[in-house]
GROMACS .gro file of C-alpha atoms in nm:
model
   87
    1MET     CA    1 -13.542   3.185   9.235
    2SER     CA    2 -13.786   2.959   9.036
    3PHE     CA    3 -13.764   2.713   8.853
    4LYS     CA    4 -14.019   2.677   8.539
    5VAL     CA    5 -14.081   2.397   8.333
    6ARG     CA    6 -14.257   2.423   7.990
    7LYS     CA    7 -14.284   2.296   7.656
    8ALA     CA    8 -14.032   2.309   7.428
    9LEU     CA    9 -14.039   2.516   7.110
   10ALA     CA   10 -13.845   2.514   6.741
   11SER     CA   11 -13.696   2.805   6.893
   12ASP     CA   12 -13.583   2.662   7.174
   13ALA     CA   13 -13.351   2.402   7.002
   14VAL     CA   14 -13.021   2.637   7.017
   15GLU     CA   15 -12.994   2.685   7.355
   16MET     CA   16 -13.100   2.331   7.452
   17ALA     CA   17 -12.796   2.196   7.279
   18TYR     CA   18 -12.565   2.442   7.411
   19THR     CA   19 -12.698   2.300   7.716
   20LYS     CA   20 -12.645   1.952   7.606
   21MET     CA   21 -12.275   2.021   7.514
   22ASN     CA   22 -12.204   2.186   7.826
   23ALA     CA   23 -12.341   1.955   8.049
   24PHE     CA   24 -12.133   1.699   7.850
   25LYS     CA   25 -11.815   1.876   7.920
   26GLU     CA   26 -11.884   1.959   8.278
   27SER     CA   27 -11.949   1.568   8.334
   28TYR     CA   28 -11.695   1.429   8.138
   29LYS     CA   29 -11.386   1.671   8.224
   30GLU     CA   30 -11.256   1.461   8.491
   31VAL     CA   31 -11.272   1.136   8.290
   32PHE     CA   32 -11.176   1.199   7.922
   33PRO     CA   33 -10.881   1.448   7.761
   34SER     CA   34 -10.990   1.788   7.676
   35GLU     CA   35 -10.970   1.720   7.304
   36TYR     CA   36 -11.172   1.415   7.286
   37ILE     CA   37 -11.419   1.638   7.475
   38GLU     CA   38 -11.423   1.904   7.194
   39LYS     CA   39 -11.418   1.644   6.925
   40SER     CA   40 -11.761   1.480   7.051
   41THR     CA   41 -11.964   1.765   7.113
   42TYR     CA   42 -12.098   1.846   6.739
   43PHE     CA   43 -12.337   2.178   6.790
   44GLU     CA   44 -12.493   2.196   6.440
   45GLU     CA   45 -12.584   1.817   6.503
   46MET     CA   46 -12.745   1.837   6.804
   47TYR     CA   47 -12.920   2.199   6.737
   48TYR     CA   48 -13.095   1.970   6.389
   49SER     CA   49 -13.169   1.675   6.629
   50TYR     CA   50 -13.358   1.858   6.833
   51GLN     CA   51 -13.526   2.121   6.642
   52LYS     CA   52 -13.663   1.827   6.423
   53ALA     CA   53 -13.752   1.641   6.736
   54ILE     CA   54 -13.930   1.919   6.900
   55ILE     CA   55 -14.120   1.964   6.573
   56LYS     CA   56 -14.172   1.580   6.422
   57SER     CA   57 -14.174   1.402   6.746
   58LYS     CA   58 -14.482   1.261   6.908
   59ASP     CA   59 -14.283   1.259   7.234
   60MET     CA   60 -14.345   1.590   7.478
   61LEU     CA   61 -14.049   1.757   7.535
   62PHE     CA   62 -13.990   2.023   7.774
   63VAL     CA   63 -13.722   2.293   7.908
   64VAL     CA   64 -13.627   2.306   8.269
   65ILE     CA   65 -13.579   2.697   8.272
   66TYR     CA   66 -13.397   2.847   8.648
   67ASN     CA   67 -13.369   3.205   8.621
   68ASN     CA   68 -13.420   3.286   8.288
   69ILE     CA   69 -13.168   3.017   8.208
   70MET     CA   70 -13.238   2.702   8.075
   71VAL     CA   71 -13.092   2.444   8.281
   72GLY     CA   72 -13.244   2.129   8.142
   73MET     CA   73 -13.505   1.975   7.937
   74PHE     CA   74 -13.674   1.628   7.977
   75SER     CA   75 -13.919   1.412   7.759
   76VAL     CA   76 -14.247   1.257   7.823
   77LYS     CA   77 -14.393   1.008   7.628
   78GLU     CA   78 -14.793   0.960   7.548
   79CYS     CA   79 -14.978   0.720   7.745
   80GLU     CA   80 -14.992   0.440   7.514
   81ASP     CA   81 -15.256   0.233   7.734
   82PRO     CA   82 -15.631   0.248   7.574
   83ASP     CA   83 -15.802   0.258   7.855
   84PHE     CA   84 -15.611   0.533   8.035
   85LYS     CA   85 -15.903   0.807   8.079
   86GLY     CA   86 -15.661   1.074   8.223
   87ILE     CA   87 -15.640   1.197   8.535
   0.00000   0.00000   0.00000
């Protein structure tokens, strides 16, 4: 059982969309009717959105993998401070 974090690849877009959809459904199942949740989770839109973000975005996108299953994702914006020399 171990966590792994790596930079997202364009091929991760499908799994990222499913992860986001499942998290949304699980988070709001007690709040909204199931019909609303089903209508609010558009896989195809999420997939293209993640794919575009991975390929074209200046943000650095990462995925979190636990036991070979993607469980989350996050982004880190590049430092915009011109005086920052790095760590």
